[in-house]
CSV table of C-alpha atoms and ligand atoms in Angstrom, one decimal:
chain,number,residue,atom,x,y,z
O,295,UNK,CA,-8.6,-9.7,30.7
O,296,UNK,CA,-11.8,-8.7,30.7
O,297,UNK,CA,-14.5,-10.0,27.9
O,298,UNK,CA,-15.4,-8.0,25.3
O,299,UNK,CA,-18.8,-9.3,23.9
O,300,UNK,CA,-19.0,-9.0,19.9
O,301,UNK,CA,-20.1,-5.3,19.5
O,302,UNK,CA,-21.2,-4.0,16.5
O,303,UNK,CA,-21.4,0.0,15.6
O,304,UNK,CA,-22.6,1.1,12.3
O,305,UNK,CA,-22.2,4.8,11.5
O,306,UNK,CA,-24.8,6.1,8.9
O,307,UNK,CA,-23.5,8.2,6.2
O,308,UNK,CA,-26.3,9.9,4.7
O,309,UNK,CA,-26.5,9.5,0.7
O,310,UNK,CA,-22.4,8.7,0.6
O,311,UNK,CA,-21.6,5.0,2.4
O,312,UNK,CA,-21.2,3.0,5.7
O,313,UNK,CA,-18.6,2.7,7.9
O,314,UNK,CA,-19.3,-0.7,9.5
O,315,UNK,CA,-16.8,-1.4,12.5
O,316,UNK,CA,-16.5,-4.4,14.0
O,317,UNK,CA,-15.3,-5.1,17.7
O,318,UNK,CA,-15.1,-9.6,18.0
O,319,UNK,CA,-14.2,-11.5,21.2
O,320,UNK,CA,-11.0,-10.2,22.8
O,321,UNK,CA,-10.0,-14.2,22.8
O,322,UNK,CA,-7.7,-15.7,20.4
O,323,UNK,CA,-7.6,-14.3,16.6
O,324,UNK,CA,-11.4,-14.5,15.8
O,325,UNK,CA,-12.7,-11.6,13.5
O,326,UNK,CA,-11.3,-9.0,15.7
O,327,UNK,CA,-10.0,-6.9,12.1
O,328,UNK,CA,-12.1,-3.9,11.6
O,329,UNK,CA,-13.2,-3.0,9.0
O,330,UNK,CA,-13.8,0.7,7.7
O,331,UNK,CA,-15.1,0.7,4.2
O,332,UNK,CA,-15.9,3.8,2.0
O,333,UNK,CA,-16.1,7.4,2.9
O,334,UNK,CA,-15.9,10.8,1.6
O,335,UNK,CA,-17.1,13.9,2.7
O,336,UNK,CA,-20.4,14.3,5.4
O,337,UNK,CA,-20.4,11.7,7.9
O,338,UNK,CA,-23.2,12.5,10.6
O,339,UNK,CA,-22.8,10.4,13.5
O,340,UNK,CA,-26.3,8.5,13.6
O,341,UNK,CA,-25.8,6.4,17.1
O,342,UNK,CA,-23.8,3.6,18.8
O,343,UNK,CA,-21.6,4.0,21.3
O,344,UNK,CA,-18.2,2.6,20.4
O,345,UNK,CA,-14.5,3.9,20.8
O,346,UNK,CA,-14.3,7.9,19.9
O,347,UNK,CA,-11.4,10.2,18.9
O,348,UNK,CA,-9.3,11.8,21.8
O,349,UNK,CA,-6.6,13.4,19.5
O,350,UNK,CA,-3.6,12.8,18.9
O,351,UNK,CA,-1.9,15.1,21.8
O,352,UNK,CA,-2.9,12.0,24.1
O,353,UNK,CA,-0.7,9.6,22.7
O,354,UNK,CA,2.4,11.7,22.2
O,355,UNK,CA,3.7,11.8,25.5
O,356,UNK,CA,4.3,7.8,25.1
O,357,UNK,CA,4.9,7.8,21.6
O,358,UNK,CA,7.3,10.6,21.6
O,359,UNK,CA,9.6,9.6,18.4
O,360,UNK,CA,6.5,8.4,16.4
O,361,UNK,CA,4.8,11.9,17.1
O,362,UNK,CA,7.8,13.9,16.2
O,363,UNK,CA,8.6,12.0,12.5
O,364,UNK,CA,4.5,12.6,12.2
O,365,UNK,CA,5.0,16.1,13.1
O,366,UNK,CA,7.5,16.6,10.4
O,367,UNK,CA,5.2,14.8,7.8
O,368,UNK,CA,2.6,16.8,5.4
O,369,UNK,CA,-0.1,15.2,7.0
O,370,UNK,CA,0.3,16.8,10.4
O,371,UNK,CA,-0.3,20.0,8.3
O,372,UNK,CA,-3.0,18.5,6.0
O,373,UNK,CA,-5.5,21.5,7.3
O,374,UNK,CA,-2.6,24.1,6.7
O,375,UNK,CA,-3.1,23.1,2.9
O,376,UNK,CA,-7.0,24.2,2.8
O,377,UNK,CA,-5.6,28.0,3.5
O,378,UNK,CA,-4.7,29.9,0.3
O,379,UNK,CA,-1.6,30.6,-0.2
O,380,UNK,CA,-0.6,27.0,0.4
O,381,UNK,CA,0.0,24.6,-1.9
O,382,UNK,CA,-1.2,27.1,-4.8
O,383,UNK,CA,-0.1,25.2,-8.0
O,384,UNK,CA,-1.9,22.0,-6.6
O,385,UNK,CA,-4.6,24.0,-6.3
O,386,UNK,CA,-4.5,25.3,-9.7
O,387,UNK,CA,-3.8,22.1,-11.3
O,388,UNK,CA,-6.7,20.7,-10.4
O,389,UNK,CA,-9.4,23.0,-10.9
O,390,UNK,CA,-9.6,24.2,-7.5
O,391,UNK,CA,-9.0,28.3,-6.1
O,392,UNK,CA,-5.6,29.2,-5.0
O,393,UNK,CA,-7.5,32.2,-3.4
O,394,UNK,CA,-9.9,30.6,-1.6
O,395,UNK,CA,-9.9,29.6,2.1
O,396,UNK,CA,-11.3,25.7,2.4
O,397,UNK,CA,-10.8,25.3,5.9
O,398,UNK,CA,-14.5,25.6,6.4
O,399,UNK,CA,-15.6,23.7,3.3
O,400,UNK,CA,-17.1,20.3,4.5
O,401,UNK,CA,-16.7,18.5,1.0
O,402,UNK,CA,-12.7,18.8,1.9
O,403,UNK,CA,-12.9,17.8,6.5
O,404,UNK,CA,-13.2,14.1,5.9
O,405,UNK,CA,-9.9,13.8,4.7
O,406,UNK,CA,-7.8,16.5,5.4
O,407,UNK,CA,-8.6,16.2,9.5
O,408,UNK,CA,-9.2,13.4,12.2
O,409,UNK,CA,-12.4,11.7,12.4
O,410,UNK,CA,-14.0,14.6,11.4
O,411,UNK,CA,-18.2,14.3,11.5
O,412,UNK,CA,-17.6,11.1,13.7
O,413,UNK,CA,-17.8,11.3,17.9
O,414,UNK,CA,-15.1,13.1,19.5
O,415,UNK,CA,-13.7,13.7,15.9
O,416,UNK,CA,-13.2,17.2,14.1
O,417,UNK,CA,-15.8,19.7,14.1
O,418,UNK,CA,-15.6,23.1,12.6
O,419,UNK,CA,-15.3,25.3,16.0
O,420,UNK,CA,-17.0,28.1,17.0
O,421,UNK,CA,-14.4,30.7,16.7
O,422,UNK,CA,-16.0,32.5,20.1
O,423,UNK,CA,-16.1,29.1,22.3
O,424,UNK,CA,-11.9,28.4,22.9
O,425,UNK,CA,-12.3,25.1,24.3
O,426,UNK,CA,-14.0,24.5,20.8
O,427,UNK,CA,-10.8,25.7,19.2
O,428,UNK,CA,-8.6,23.8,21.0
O,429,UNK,CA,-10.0,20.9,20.2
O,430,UNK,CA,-9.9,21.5,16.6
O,431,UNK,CA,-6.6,22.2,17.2
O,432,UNK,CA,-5.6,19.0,18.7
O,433,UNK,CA,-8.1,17.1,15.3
O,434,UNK,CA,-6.7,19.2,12.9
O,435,UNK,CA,-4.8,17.4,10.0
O,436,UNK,CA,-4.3,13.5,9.6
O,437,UNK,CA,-3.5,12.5,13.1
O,438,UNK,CA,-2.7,9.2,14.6
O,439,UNK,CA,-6.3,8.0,15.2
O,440,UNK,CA,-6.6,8.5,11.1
O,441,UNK,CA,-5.1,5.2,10.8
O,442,UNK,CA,-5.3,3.8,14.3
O,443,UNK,CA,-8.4,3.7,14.7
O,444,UNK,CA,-10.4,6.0,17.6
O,445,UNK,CA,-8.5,5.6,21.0
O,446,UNK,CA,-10.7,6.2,24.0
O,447,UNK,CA,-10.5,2.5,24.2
O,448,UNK,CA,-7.6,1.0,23.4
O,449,UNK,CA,-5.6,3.7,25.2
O,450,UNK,CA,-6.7,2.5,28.4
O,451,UNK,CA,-5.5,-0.9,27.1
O,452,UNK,CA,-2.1,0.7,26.2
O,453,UNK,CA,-1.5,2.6,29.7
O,454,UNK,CA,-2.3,-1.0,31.1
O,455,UNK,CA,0.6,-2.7,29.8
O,456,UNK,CA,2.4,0.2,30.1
O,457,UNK,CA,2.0,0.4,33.6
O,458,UNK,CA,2.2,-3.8,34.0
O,459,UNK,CA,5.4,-4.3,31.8
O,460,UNK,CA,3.6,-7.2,30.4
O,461,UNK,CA,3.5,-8.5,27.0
O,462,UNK,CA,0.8,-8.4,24.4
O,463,UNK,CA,-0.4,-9.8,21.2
O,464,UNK,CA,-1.7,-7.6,18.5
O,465,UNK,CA,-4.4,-9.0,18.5
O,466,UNK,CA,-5.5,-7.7,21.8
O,467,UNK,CA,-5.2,-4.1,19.9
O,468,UNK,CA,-7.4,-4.7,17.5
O,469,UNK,CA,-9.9,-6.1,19.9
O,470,UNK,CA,-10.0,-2.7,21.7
O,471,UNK,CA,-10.5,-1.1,18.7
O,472,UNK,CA,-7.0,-0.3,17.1
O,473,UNK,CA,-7.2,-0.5,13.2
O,474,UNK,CA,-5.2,-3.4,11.4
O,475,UNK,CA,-3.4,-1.0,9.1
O,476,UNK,CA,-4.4,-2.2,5.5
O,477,UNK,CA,-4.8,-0.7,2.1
O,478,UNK,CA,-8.6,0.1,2.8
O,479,UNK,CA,-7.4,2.2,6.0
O,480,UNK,CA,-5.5,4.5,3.6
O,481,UNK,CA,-8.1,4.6,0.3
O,482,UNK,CA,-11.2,5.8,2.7
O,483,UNK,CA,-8.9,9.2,2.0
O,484,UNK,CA,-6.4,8.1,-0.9
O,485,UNK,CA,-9.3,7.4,-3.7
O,486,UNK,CA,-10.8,9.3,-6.7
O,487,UNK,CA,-13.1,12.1,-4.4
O,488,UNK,CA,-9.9,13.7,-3.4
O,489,UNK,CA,-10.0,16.1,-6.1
O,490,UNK,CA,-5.8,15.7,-6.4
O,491,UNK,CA,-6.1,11.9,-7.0
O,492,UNK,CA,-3.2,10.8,-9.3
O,493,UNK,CA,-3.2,7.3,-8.4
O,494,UNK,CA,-2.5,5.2,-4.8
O,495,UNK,CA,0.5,2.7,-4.4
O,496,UNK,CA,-0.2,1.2,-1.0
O,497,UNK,CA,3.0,-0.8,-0.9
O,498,UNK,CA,5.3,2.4,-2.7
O,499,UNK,CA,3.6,4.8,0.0
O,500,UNK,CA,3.0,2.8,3.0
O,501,UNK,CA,6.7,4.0,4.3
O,502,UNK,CA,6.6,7.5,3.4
O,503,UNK,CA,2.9,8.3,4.3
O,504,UNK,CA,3.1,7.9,8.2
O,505,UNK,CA,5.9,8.1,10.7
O,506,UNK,CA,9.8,6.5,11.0
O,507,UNK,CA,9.2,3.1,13.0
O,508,UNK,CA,10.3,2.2,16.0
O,509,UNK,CA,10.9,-1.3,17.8
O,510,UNK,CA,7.9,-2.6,20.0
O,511,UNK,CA,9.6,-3.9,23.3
O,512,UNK,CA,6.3,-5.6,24.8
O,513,UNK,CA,4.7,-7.1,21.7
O,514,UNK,CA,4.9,-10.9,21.5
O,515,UNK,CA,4.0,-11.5,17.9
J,630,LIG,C1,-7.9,10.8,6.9
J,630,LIG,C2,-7.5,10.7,5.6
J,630,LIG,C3,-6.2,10.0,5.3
J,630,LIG,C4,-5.8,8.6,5.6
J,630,LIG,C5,-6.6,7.6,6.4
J,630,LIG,C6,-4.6,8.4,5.0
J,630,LIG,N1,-4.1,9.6,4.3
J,630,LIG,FE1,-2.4,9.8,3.3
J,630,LIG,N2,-2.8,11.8,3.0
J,630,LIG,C7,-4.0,12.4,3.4
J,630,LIG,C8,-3.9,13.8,3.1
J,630,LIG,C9,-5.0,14.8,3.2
J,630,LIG,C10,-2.6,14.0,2.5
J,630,LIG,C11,-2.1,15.4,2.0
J,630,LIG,C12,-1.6,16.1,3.2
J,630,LIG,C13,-1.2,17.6,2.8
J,630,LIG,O1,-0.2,17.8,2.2
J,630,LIG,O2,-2.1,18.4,3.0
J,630,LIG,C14,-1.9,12.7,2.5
J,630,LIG,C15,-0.6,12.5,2.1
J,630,LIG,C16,0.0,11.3,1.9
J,630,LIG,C17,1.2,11.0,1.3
J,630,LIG,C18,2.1,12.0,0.6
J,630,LIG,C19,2.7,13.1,1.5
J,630,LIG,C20,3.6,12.5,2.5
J,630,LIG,O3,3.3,12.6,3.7
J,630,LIG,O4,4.7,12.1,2.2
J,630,LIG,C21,1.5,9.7,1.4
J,630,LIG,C22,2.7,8.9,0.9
J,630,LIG,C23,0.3,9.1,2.1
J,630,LIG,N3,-0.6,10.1,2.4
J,630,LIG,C24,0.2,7.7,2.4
J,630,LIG,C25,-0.8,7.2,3.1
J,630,LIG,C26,-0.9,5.8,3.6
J,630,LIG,C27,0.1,4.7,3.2
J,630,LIG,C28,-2.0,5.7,4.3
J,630,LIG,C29,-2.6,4.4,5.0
J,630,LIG,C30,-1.6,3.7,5.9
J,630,LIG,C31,-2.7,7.0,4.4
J,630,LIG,N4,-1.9,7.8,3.7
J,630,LIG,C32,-3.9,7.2,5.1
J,630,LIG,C33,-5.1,11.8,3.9
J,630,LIG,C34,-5.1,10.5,4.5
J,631,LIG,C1,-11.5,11.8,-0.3
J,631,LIG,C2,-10.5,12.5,0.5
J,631,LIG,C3,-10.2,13.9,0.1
J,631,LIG,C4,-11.0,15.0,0.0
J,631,LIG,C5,-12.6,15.0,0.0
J,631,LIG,C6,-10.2,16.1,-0.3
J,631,LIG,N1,-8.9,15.8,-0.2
J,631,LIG,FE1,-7.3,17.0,-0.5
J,631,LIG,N2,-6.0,15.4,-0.5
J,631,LIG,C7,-6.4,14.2,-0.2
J,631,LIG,C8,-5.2,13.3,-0.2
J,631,LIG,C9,-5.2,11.8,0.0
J,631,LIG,C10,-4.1,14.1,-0.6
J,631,LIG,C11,-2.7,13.6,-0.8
J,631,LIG,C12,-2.2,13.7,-2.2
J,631,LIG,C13,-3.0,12.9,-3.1
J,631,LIG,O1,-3.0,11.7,-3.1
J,631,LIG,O2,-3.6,13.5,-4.0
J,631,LIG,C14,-4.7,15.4,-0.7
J,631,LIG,C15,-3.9,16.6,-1.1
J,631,LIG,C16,-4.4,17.8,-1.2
J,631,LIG,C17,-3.6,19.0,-1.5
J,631,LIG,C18,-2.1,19.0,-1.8
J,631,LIG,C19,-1.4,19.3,-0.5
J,631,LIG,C20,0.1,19.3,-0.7
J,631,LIG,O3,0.8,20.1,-0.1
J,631,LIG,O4,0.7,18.4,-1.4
J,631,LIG,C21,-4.5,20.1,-1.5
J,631,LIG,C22,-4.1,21.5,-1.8
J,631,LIG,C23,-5.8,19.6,-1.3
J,631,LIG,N3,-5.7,18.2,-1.0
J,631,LIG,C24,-6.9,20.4,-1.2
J,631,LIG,C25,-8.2,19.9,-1.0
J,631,LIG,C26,-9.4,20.7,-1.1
J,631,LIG,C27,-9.4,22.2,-1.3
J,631,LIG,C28,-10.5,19.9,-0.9
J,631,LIG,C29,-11.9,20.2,-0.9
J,631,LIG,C30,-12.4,21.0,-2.0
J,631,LIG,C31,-9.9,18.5,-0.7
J,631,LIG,N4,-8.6,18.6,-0.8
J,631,LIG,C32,-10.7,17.4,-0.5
J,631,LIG,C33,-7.6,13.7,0.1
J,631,LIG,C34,-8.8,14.5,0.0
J,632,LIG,C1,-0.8,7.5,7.6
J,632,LIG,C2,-1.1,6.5,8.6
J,632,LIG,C3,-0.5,6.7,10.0
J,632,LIG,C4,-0.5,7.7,10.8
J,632,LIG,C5,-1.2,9.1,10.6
J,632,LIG,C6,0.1,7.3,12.0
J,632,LIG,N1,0.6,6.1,11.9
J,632,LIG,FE1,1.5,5.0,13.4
J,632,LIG,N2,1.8,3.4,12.1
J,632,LIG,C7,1.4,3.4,10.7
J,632,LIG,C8,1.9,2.2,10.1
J,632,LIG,C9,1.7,1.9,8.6
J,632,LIG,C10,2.6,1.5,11.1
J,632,LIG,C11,3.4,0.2,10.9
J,632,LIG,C12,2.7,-0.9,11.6
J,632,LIG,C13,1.7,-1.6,10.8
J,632,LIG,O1,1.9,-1.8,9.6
J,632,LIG,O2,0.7,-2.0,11.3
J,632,LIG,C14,2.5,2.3,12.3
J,632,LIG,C15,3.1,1.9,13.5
J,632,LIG,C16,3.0,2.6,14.7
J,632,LIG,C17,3.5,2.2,16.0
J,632,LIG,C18,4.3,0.9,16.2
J,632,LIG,C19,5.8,1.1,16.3
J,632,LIG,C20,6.4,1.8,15.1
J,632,LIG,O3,7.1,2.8,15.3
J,632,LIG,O4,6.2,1.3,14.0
J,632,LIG,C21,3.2,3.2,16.9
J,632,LIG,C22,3.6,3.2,18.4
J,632,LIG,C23,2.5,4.2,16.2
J,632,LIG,N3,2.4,3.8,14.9
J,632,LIG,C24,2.1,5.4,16.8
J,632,LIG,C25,1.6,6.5,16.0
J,632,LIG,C26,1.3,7.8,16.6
J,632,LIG,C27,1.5,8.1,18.1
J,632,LIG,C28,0.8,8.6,15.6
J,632,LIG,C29,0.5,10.0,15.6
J,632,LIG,C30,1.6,10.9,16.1
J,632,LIG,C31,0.8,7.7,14.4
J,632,LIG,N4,1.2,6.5,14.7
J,632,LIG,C32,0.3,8.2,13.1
J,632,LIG,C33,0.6,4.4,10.1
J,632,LIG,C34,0.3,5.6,10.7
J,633,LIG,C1,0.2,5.6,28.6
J,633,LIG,C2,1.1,5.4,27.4
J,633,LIG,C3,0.4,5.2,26.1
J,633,LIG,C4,-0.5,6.0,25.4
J,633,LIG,C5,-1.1,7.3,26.0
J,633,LIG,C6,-0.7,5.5,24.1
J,633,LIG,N1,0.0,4.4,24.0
J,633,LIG,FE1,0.2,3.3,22.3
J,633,LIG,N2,1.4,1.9,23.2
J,633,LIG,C7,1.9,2.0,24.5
J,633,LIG,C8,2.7,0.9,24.9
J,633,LIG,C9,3.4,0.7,26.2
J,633,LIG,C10,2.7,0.1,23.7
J,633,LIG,C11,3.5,-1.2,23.6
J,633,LIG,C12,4.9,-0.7,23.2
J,633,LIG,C13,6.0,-1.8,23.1
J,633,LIG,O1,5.6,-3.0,22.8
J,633,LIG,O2,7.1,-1.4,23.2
J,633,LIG,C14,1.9,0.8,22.7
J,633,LIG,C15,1.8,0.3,21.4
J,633,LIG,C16,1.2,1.0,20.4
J,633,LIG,C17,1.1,0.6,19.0
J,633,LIG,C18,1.7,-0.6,18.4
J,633,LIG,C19,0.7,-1.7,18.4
J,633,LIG,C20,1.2,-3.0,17.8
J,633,LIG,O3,1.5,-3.9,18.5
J,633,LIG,O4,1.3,-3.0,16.5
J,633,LIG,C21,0.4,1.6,18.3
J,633,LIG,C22,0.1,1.7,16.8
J,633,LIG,C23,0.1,2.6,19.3
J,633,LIG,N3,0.5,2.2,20.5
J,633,LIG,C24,-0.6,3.8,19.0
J,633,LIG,C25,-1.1,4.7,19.9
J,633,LIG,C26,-2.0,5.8,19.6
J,633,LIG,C27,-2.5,6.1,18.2
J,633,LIG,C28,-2.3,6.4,20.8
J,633,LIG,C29,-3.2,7.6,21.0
J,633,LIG,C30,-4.6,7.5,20.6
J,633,LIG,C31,-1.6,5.7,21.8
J,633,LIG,N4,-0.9,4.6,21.3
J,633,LIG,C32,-1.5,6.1,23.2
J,633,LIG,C33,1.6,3.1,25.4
J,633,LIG,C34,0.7,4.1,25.1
């Protein structure tokens, strides 16, 4: 396996937080547990050059039953809510306009698409430039890479054994860049700037907020 020196990649996040995201030695259990820490709403991408979002499209055809209980869920559809005419009492309840399209409002992106201000994540498309759009398309809602992590990296790692039949620890995933899933991967979204917030449960919602599991065949811990 190759060596992966210890990389570090902050993402500035003017006036709101810091993402800080740790990559540690691919050897053994050492600090490879990224971290992502506060978030909200604009998130320019200031530098680095560390794992970036492909969409979830590319890891559906080998995570077919994952992609279609995620498929079924709201957050596949979490842009779908920003129209009007969706989700209307919500809407209401909470102060904001049933009437009023947010799929352009930036202070709703972070949370409601995939890695949206952050490289290869979500960007509103120019309507006139399709490739644009279909892009959006494939970032739109709460997709995989929401609480995998960004996948241009570990994806290669995951065709490997794929492709090899070996087995793998964990650890090796989170060393390429895939997110330990944790309370703090859900409440960069799930806190008190979603203007809906009634409240996070991470142990009550961890089931229902994702996908039906499947058994890993490969993995060795
Ligand atoms: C990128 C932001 C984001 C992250 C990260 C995130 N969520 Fe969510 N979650 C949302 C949004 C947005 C909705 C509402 C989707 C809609 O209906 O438009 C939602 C809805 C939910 C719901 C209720 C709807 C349903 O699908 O049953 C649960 C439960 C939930 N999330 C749990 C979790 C858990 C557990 C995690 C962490 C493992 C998590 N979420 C991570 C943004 C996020
Ligand atoms: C900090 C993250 C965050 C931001 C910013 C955010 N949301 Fe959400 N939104 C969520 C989460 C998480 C949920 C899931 C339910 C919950 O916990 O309230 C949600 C749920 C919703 C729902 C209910 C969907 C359903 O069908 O149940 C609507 C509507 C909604 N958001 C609209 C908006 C609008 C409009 C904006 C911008 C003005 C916005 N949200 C900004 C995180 C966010
Ligand atoms: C709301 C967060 C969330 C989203 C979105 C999400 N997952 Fe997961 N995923 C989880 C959690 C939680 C686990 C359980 C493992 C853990 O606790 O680390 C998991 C486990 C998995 C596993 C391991 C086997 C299994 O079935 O448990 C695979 C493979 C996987 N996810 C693929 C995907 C794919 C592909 C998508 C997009 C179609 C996706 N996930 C979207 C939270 C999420
Ligand atoms: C070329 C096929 C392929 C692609 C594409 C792919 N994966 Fe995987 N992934 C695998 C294999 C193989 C495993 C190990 C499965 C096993 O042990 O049965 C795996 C394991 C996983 C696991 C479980 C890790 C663990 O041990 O807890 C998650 C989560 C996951 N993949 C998410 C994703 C996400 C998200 C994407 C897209 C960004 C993706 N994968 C793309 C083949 C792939």
């Amino acid at each position: 396996m190759k060596a992966r020196m210890g990389v570090v990649l902050a993402i500035g996040c003017v006036g709101i937080g810091t993402i800080l995201w740790q990559v540690g030695s691919a050897s053994g259990d050492s600090g490879v547990v990224p971290s992502a820490v506060a978030i909200a709403t604009s998130m320019p991408v200031l530098g680095g050059d560390g794992p970036t979002y492909v969409g979830s499209s590319k890891c559906k055809m080998c995570h077919i039953k994952q992609n279609k209980s995620w498929k079924k869920g709201k957050k596949a559809k979490a842009l779908e809510s920003l129209k009007p005419g969706h989700a209307d009492d919500i809407k209401t309840k909470h102060g904001l306009d049933p009437g009023k399209d947010y799929t352009t409002d930036e202070s709703c992106l972070a949370c409601h698409t995939t890695g949206y201000g952050q490289a290869g994540g979500f960007a509103i498309p120019d309507p006139s430039d399709k490739k644009a759009v279909k892009r959006a398309k494939k970032l739109a809602g709460v997709g995989c890479e929401s609480c995998h992590g960004p996948g241009s990296e570990y994806i290669k790692l995951h065709k490997e054994i794929l492709k090899s039949k070996r087995k793998y620890k964990v650890e090796e995933m989170y060393a390429a860049g895939m997110f330990k899933i944790e309370e703090s991967t859900c409440v960069t979204c799930h806190n008190d700037k979603n203007p809906t917030f009634e409240g996070f449960d991470f142990a009550a919602m961890k089931e229902q907020g994702a996908h039906d599991h499947f058994e890993l065949k490969q993995r060795e811990n």
